[in-house]
Amino acid sequence: MVSLKLQKRLASSVLKCGKNRVWLDPNEANEISMANSRKSVKKLVKDGLVIRKPEKIHSRDRVRRYLEAKRKGRHSGVGKRRGTRDARLPQKMIWMRRMRVLRRLLVKYRDSKKIDKHLYHVLYMKAKGNGFKNKRTLMEHIIKLRTEKTREKTLAEQAESRRQKAKSAKSRKQEAREQRFKALVSGEKSA
């Protein structure tokens, strides 16, 4: 068996690939061994005695199936976890998401005139101070405040109307008293 080390090296250089991807025809070993220059190797390539083998296929099918399963929530049990809970999903990220949701809601409510700027500021600071667990609790709080406000308003209106009623009744009584007094005085004068 002839050594074709030189030919393989030259062929890999000519074909622009690694030595492992060069195929030399075993039946034509003697002819190939005569080639000792790049030019002669190029001729062998042209004749089909030296071929560049195709790249080996590295299938991603298994990886795709694995990732699809992971999207469904598989392969993420206790045994598969390497980082701490905080490394996997930091508390800061959770906090930022929550703050953005709450602040977005507050801005939306302020723009749609559901809350005024003063209440907005109060609620903003309360949200910043970890006053609301989630969006639902904030909405419930706002609804509660609004119902309280309307209730206070109606109560104030009722109290005011009662005051006005009492005032008018008092003035009527006063007028009646004065009329009676005048009648008495005029009755005494005539007598």
PDB file of C-alpha atoms in Angstrom:
ATOM      1  CA  MET A   1       0.000   0.000   0.000  1.00  0.00           C
ATOM      2  CA  VAL A   2       1.403   3.353  -1.097  1.00  0.00           C
ATOM      3  CA  SER A   3       1.432   6.311   1.312  1.00  0.00           C
ATOM      4  CA  LEU A   4      -0.811   9.085   0.032  1.00  0.00           C
ATOM      5  CA  LYS A   5      -0.167  11.479   2.917  1.00  0.00           C
ATOM      6  CA  LEU A   6       1.253  14.220   0.676  1.00  0.00           C
ATOM      7  CA  GLN A   7      -1.561  13.887  -1.864  1.00  0.00           C
ATOM      8  CA  LYS A   8      -4.166  14.075   0.905  1.00  0.00           C
ATOM      9  CA  ARG A   9      -2.589  17.260   2.287  1.00  0.00           C
ATOM     10  CA  LEU A  10      -2.398  18.860  -1.137  1.00  0.00           C
ATOM     11  CA  ALA A  11      -5.967  17.815  -1.956  1.00  0.00           C
ATOM     12  CA  SER A  12      -7.299  19.308   1.321  1.00  0.00           C
ATOM     13  CA  SER A  13      -5.523  22.559   0.446  1.00  0.00           C
ATOM     14  CA  VAL A  14      -6.863  22.554  -3.119  1.00  0.00           C
ATOM     15  CA  LEU A  15     -10.427  21.603  -2.108  1.00  0.00           C
ATOM     16  CA  LYS A  16     -10.374  24.038   0.852  1.00  0.00           C
ATOM     17  CA  CYS A  17     -11.487  21.507   3.449  1.00  0.00           C
ATOM     18  CA  GLY A  18      -9.991  19.295   6.156  1.00  0.00           C
ATOM     19  CA  LYS A  19      -8.013  16.122   5.415  1.00  0.00           C
ATOM     20  CA  ASN A  20     -10.800  13.932   6.819  1.00  0.00           C
ATOM     21  CA  ARG A  21     -13.189  15.190   4.165  1.00  0.00           C
ATOM     22  CA  VAL A  22     -10.880  14.263   1.267  1.00  0.00           C
ATOM     23  CA  TRP A  23     -11.713  10.951  -0.454  1.00  0.00           C
ATOM     24  CA  LEU A  24      -9.003   9.317  -2.550  1.00  0.00           C
ATOM     25  CA  ASP A  25     -10.123   6.529  -4.902  1.00  0.00           C
ATOM     26  CA  PRO A  26      -8.570   3.322  -3.439  1.00  0.00           C
ATOM     27  CA  ASN A  27      -8.675   1.605  -6.850  1.00  0.00           C
ATOM     28  CA  GLU A  28      -6.538   4.340  -8.398  1.00  0.00           C
ATOM     29  CA  ALA A  29      -3.949   4.563  -5.599  1.00  0.00           C
ATOM     30  CA  ASN A  30      -0.989   4.153  -7.975  1.00  0.00           C
ATOM     31  CA  GLU A  31      -2.149   6.950 -10.249  1.00  0.00           C
ATOM     32  CA  ILE A  32      -2.861   9.225  -7.292  1.00  0.00           C
ATOM     33  CA  SER A  33       0.576   8.524  -5.805  1.00  0.00           C
ATOM     34  CA  MET A  34       2.180   9.918  -9.005  1.00  0.00           C
ATOM     35  CA  ALA A  35       0.610  13.351  -8.305  1.00  0.00           C
ATOM     36  CA  ASN A  36       3.093  15.458  -6.351  1.00  0.00           C
ATOM     37  CA  SER A  37       1.926  19.013  -7.124  1.00  0.00           C
ATOM     38  CA  ARG A  38      -1.210  21.034  -6.720  1.00  0.00           C
ATOM     39  CA  LYS A  39      -1.679  21.176 -10.457  1.00  0.00           C
ATOM     40  CA  SER A  40      -1.699  17.378 -10.780  1.00  0.00           C
ATOM     41  CA  VAL A  41      -4.051  17.101  -7.758  1.00  0.00           C
ATOM     42  CA  LYS A  42      -6.432  19.573  -9.438  1.00  0.00           C
ATOM     43  CA  LYS A  43      -6.414  17.312 -12.520  1.00  0.00           C
ATOM     44  CA  LEU A  44      -7.264  14.293 -10.314  1.00  0.00           C
ATOM     45  CA  VAL A  45     -10.149  16.302  -8.792  1.00  0.00           C
ATOM     46  CA  LYS A  46     -11.385  17.120 -12.277  1.00  0.00           C
ATOM     47  CA  ASP A  47     -11.210  13.433 -13.247  1.00  0.00           C
ATOM     48  CA  GLY A  48     -13.123  12.456 -10.103  1.00  0.00           C
ATOM     49  CA  LEU A  49     -10.363  10.402  -8.449  1.00  0.00           C
ATOM     50  CA  VAL A  50     -10.180  12.862  -5.561  1.00  0.00           C
ATOM     51  CA  ILE A  51     -13.489  14.058  -4.085  1.00  0.00           C
ATOM     52  CA  ARG A  52     -14.519  16.351  -1.233  1.00  0.00           C
ATOM     53  CA  LYS A  53     -16.933  14.329   0.893  1.00  0.00           C
ATOM     54  CA  PRO A  54     -20.194  16.070   1.895  1.00  0.00           C
ATOM     55  CA  GLU A  55     -20.502  17.507   5.383  1.00  0.00           C
ATOM     56  CA  LYS A  56     -21.938  15.191   8.001  1.00  0.00           C
ATOM     57  CA  ILE A  57     -25.451  16.172   8.974  1.00  0.00           C
ATOM     58  CA  HIS A  58     -25.920  17.217  12.598  1.00  0.00           C
ATOM     59  CA  SER A  59     -29.629  16.825  13.153  1.00  0.00           C
ATOM     60  CA  ARG A  60     -31.488  19.249  15.451  1.00  0.00           C
ATOM     61  CA  ASP A  61     -34.640  17.145  15.520  1.00  0.00           C
ATOM     62  CA  ARG A  62     -34.028  15.860  19.057  1.00  0.00           C
ATOM     63  CA  VAL A  63     -33.236  19.380  20.263  1.00  0.00           C
ATOM     64  CA  ARG A  64     -36.428  20.766  18.715  1.00  0.00           C
ATOM     65  CA  ARG A  65     -38.542  18.083  20.340  1.00  0.00           C
ATOM     66  CA  TYR A  66     -36.849  18.714  23.685  1.00  0.00           C
ATOM     67  CA  LEU A  67     -37.434  22.473  23.455  1.00  0.00           C
ATOM     68  CA  GLU A  68     -41.076  21.911  22.485  1.00  0.00           C
ATOM     69  CA  ALA A  69     -41.501  19.749  25.584  1.00  0.00           C
ATOM     70  CA  LYS A  70     -39.811  22.441  27.694  1.00  0.00           C
ATOM     71  CA  ARG A  71     -42.297  25.004  26.363  1.00  0.00           C
ATOM     72  CA  LYS A  72     -45.035  22.747  27.684  1.00  0.00           C
ATOM     73  CA  GLY A  73     -43.296  22.794  31.080  1.00  0.00           C
ATOM     74  CA  ARG A  74     -41.458  19.451  31.006  1.00  0.00           C
ATOM     75  CA  HIS A  75     -37.863  18.936  32.186  1.00  0.00           C
ATOM     76  CA  SER A  76     -38.010  21.736  34.739  1.00  0.00           C
ATOM     77  CA  GLY A  77     -38.444  19.827  37.976  1.00  0.00           C
ATOM     78  CA  VAL A  78     -36.294  20.210  41.089  1.00  0.00           C
ATOM     79  CA  GLY A  79     -33.615  17.900  39.679  1.00  0.00           C
ATOM     80  CA  LYS A  80     -33.139  20.022  36.551  1.00  0.00           C
ATOM     81  CA  ARG A  81     -32.604  23.323  38.351  1.00  0.00           C
ATOM     82  CA  ARG A  82     -29.057  24.615  38.776  1.00  0.00           C
ATOM     83  CA  GLY A  83     -29.508  28.263  39.758  1.00  0.00           C
ATOM     84  CA  THR A  84     -31.242  29.597  42.873  1.00  0.00           C
ATOM     85  CA  ARG A  85     -34.846  30.720  42.630  1.00  0.00           C
ATOM     86  CA  ASP A  86     -33.691  34.323  42.555  1.00  0.00           C
ATOM     87  CA  ALA A  87     -31.217  33.604  39.771  1.00  0.00           C
ATOM     88  CA  ARG A  88     -33.883  31.889  37.657  1.00  0.00           C
ATOM     89  CA  LEU A  89     -36.458  34.683  38.105  1.00  0.00           C
ATOM     90  CA  PRO A  90     -35.118  37.617  40.153  1.00  0.00           C
ATOM     91  CA  GLN A  91     -37.324  39.320  42.724  1.00  0.00           C
ATOM     92  CA  LYS A  92     -36.384  42.625  41.118  1.00  0.00           C
ATOM     93  CA  MET A  93     -37.881  41.521  37.795  1.00  0.00           C
ATOM     94  CA  ILE A  94     -41.128  40.514  39.530  1.00  0.00           C
ATOM     95  CA  TRP A  95     -41.194  43.874  41.367  1.00  0.00           C
ATOM     96  CA  MET A  96     -40.526  45.826  38.141  1.00  0.00           C
ATOM     97  CA  ARG A  97     -43.292  44.006  36.288  1.00  0.00           C
ATOM     98  CA  ARG A  98     -45.741  44.654  39.123  1.00  0.00           C
ATOM     99  CA  MET A  99     -44.829  48.342  39.411  1.00  0.00           C
ATOM    100  CA  ARG A 100     -45.177  48.844  35.657  1.00  0.00           C
ATOM    101  CA  VAL A 101     -48.611  47.197  35.646  1.00  0.00           C
ATOM    102  CA  LEU A 102     -49.835  49.295  38.593  1.00  0.00           C
ATOM    103  CA  ARG A 103     -48.401  52.560  37.271  1.00  0.00           C
ATOM    104  CA  ARG A 104     -49.816  51.933  33.799  1.00  0.00           C
ATOM    105  CA  LEU A 105     -53.254  51.406  35.374  1.00  0.00           C
ATOM    106  CA  LEU A 106     -52.958  54.585  37.460  1.00  0.00           C
ATOM    107  CA  VAL A 107     -51.990  56.648  34.395  1.00  0.00           C
ATOM    108  CA  LYS A 108     -54.901  55.160  32.430  1.00  0.00           C
ATOM    109  CA  TYR A 109     -57.356  55.997  35.226  1.00  0.00           C
ATOM    110  CA  ARG A 110     -55.967  59.523  35.568  1.00  0.00           C
ATOM    111  CA  ASP A 111     -56.203  60.176  31.819  1.00  0.00           C
ATOM    112  CA  SER A 112     -59.786  58.877  31.676  1.00  0.00           C
ATOM    113  CA  LYS A 113     -60.677  61.145  34.660  1.00  0.00           C
ATOM    114  CA  LYS A 114     -61.613  58.195  36.892  1.00  0.00           C
ATOM    115  CA  ILE A 115     -59.215  59.576  39.505  1.00  0.00           C
ATOM    116  CA  ASP A 116     -57.919  63.109  39.991  1.00  0.00           C
ATOM    117  CA  LYS A 117     -54.236  64.028  40.153  1.00  0.00           C
ATOM    118  CA  HIS A 118     -54.208  64.199  43.952  1.00  0.00           C
ATOM    119  CA  LEU A 119     -55.599  60.700  44.384  1.00  0.00           C
ATOM    120  CA  TYR A 120     -53.230  59.551  41.611  1.00  0.00           C
ATOM    121  CA  HIS A 121     -50.249  60.792  43.607  1.00  0.00           C
ATOM    122  CA  VAL A 122     -51.475  59.187  46.838  1.00  0.00           C
ATOM    123  CA  LEU A 123     -52.040  55.827  45.115  1.00  0.00           C
ATOM    124  CA  TYR A 124     -48.729  56.089  43.228  1.00  0.00           C
ATOM    125  CA  MET A 125     -46.820  56.482  46.470  1.00  0.00           C
ATOM    126  CA  LYS A 126     -48.837  53.701  48.104  1.00  0.00           C
ATOM    127  CA  ALA A 127     -48.001  51.377  45.201  1.00  0.00           C
ATOM    128  CA  LYS A 128     -44.341  52.314  45.525  1.00  0.00           C
ATOM    129  CA  GLY A 129     -44.514  51.448  49.221  1.00  0.00           C
ATOM    130  CA  ASN A 130     -45.737  47.916  48.428  1.00  0.00           C
ATOM    131  CA  GLY A 131     -49.333  48.771  49.291  1.00  0.00           C
ATOM    132  CA  PHE A 132     -50.916  46.718  46.519  1.00  0.00           C
ATOM    133  CA  LYS A 133     -50.260  43.050  45.848  1.00  0.00           C
ATOM    134  CA  ASN A 134     -51.522  43.145  42.259  1.00  0.00           C
ATOM    135  CA  LYS A 135     -53.687  45.015  39.752  1.00  0.00           C
ATOM    136  CA  ARG A 136     -56.941  43.593  41.132  1.00  0.00           C
ATOM    137  CA  THR A 137     -56.311  44.850  44.672  1.00  0.00           C
ATOM    138  CA  LEU A 138     -55.493  48.317  43.334  1.00  0.00           C
ATOM    139  CA  MET A 139     -58.699  48.398  41.273  1.00  0.00           C
ATOM    140  CA  GLU A 140     -60.747  47.249  44.278  1.00  0.00           C
ATOM    141  CA  HIS A 141     -59.128  49.953  46.413  1.00  0.00           C
ATOM    142  CA  ILE A 142     -59.967  52.638  43.833  1.00  0.00           C
ATOM    143  CA  ILE A 143     -63.585  51.419  43.566  1.00  0.00           C
ATOM    144  CA  LYS A 144     -63.868  51.427  47.367  1.00  0.00           C
ATOM    145  CA  LEU A 145     -62.507  54.983  47.572  1.00  0.00           C
ATOM    146  CA  ARG A 146     -64.874  56.181  44.853  1.00  0.00           C
ATOM    147  CA  THR A 147     -67.937  54.616  46.510  1.00  0.00           C
ATOM    148  CA  GLU A 148     -66.914  56.156  49.834  1.00  0.00           C
ATOM    149  CA  LYS A 149     -66.506  59.537  48.160  1.00  0.00           C
ATOM    150  CA  THR A 150     -69.934  59.368  46.502  1.00  0.00           C
ATOM    151  CA  ARG A 151     -71.476  58.203  49.798  1.00  0.00           C
ATOM    152  CA  GLU A 152     -69.910  61.107  51.674  1.00  0.00           C
ATOM    153  CA  LYS A 153     -71.124  63.482  48.973  1.00  0.00           C
ATOM    154  CA  THR A 154     -74.722  62.228  49.191  1.00  0.00           C
ATOM    155  CA  LEU A 155     -74.613  62.355  52.987  1.00  0.00           C
ATOM    156  CA  ALA A 156     -73.296  65.918  52.867  1.00  0.00           C
ATOM    157  CA  GLU A 157     -76.048  66.887  50.411  1.00  0.00           C
ATOM    158  CA  GLN A 158     -78.698  65.301  52.631  1.00  0.00           C
ATOM    159  CA  ALA A 159     -77.308  67.081  55.699  1.00  0.00           C
ATOM    160  CA  GLU A 160     -77.296  70.368  53.810  1.00  0.00           C
ATOM    161  CA  SER A 161     -80.884  69.887  52.642  1.00  0.00           C
ATOM    162  CA  ARG A 162     -81.913  69.048  56.236  1.00  0.00           C
ATOM    163  CA  ARG A 163     -80.146  72.193  57.424  1.00  0.00           C
ATOM    164  CA  GLN A 164     -81.934  74.296  54.817  1.00  0.00           C
ATOM    165  CA  LYS A 165     -85.273  72.711  55.752  1.00  0.00           C
ATOM    166  CA  ALA A 166     -84.687  73.377  59.449  1.00  0.00           C
ATOM    167  CA  LYS A 167     -83.639  76.931  58.694  1.00  0.00           C
ATOM    168  CA  SER A 168     -86.742  77.617  56.606  1.00  0.00           C
ATOM    169  CA  ALA A 169     -88.965  76.023  59.281  1.00  0.00           C
ATOM    170  CA  LYS A 170     -87.303  78.141  61.949  1.00  0.00           C
ATOM    171  CA  SER A 171     -87.791  81.304  59.933  1.00  0.00           C
ATOM    172  CA  ARG A 172     -91.465  80.387  59.319  1.00  0.00           C
ATOM    173  CA  LYS A 173     -91.975  79.811  63.048  1.00  0.00           C
ATOM    174  CA  GLN A 174     -90.286  83.116  63.791  1.00  0.00           C
ATOM    175  CA  GLU A 175     -92.566  84.923  61.349  1.00  0.00           C
ATOM    176  CA  ALA A 176     -95.643  83.251  62.803  1.00  0.00           C
ATOM    177  CA  ARG A 177     -94.537  84.194  66.314  1.00  0.00           C
ATOM    178  CA  GLU A 178     -93.996  87.790  65.265  1.00  0.00           C
ATOM    179  CA  GLN A 179     -97.425  87.909  63.604  1.00  0.00           C
ATOM    180  CA  ARG A 180     -99.064  86.523  66.715  1.00  0.00           C
ATOM    181  CA  PHE A 181     -97.204  89.069  68.838  1.00  0.00           C
ATOM    182  CA  LYS A 182     -98.296  91.884  66.520  1.00  0.00           C
ATOM    183  CA  ALA A 183    -101.877  90.638  66.665  1.00  0.00           C
ATOM    184  CA  LEU A 184    -101.746  90.577  70.441  1.00  0.00           C
ATOM    185  CA  VAL A 185    -100.245  94.071  70.604  1.00  0.00           C
ATOM    186  CA  SER A 186    -102.825  95.464  68.152  1.00  0.00           C
ATOM    187  CA  GLY A 187    -105.620  93.684  70.121  1.00  0.00           C
ATOM    188  CA  GLU A 188    -104.487  95.287  73.365  1.00  0.00           C
ATOM    189  CA  LYS A 189    -104.347  98.748  71.779  1.00  0.00           C
ATOM    190  CA  SER A 190    -107.895  98.469  70.471  1.00  0.00           C
ATOM    191  CA  ALA A 191    -109.142  97.297  73.878  1.00  0.00           C
TER     192      ALA A 191
END
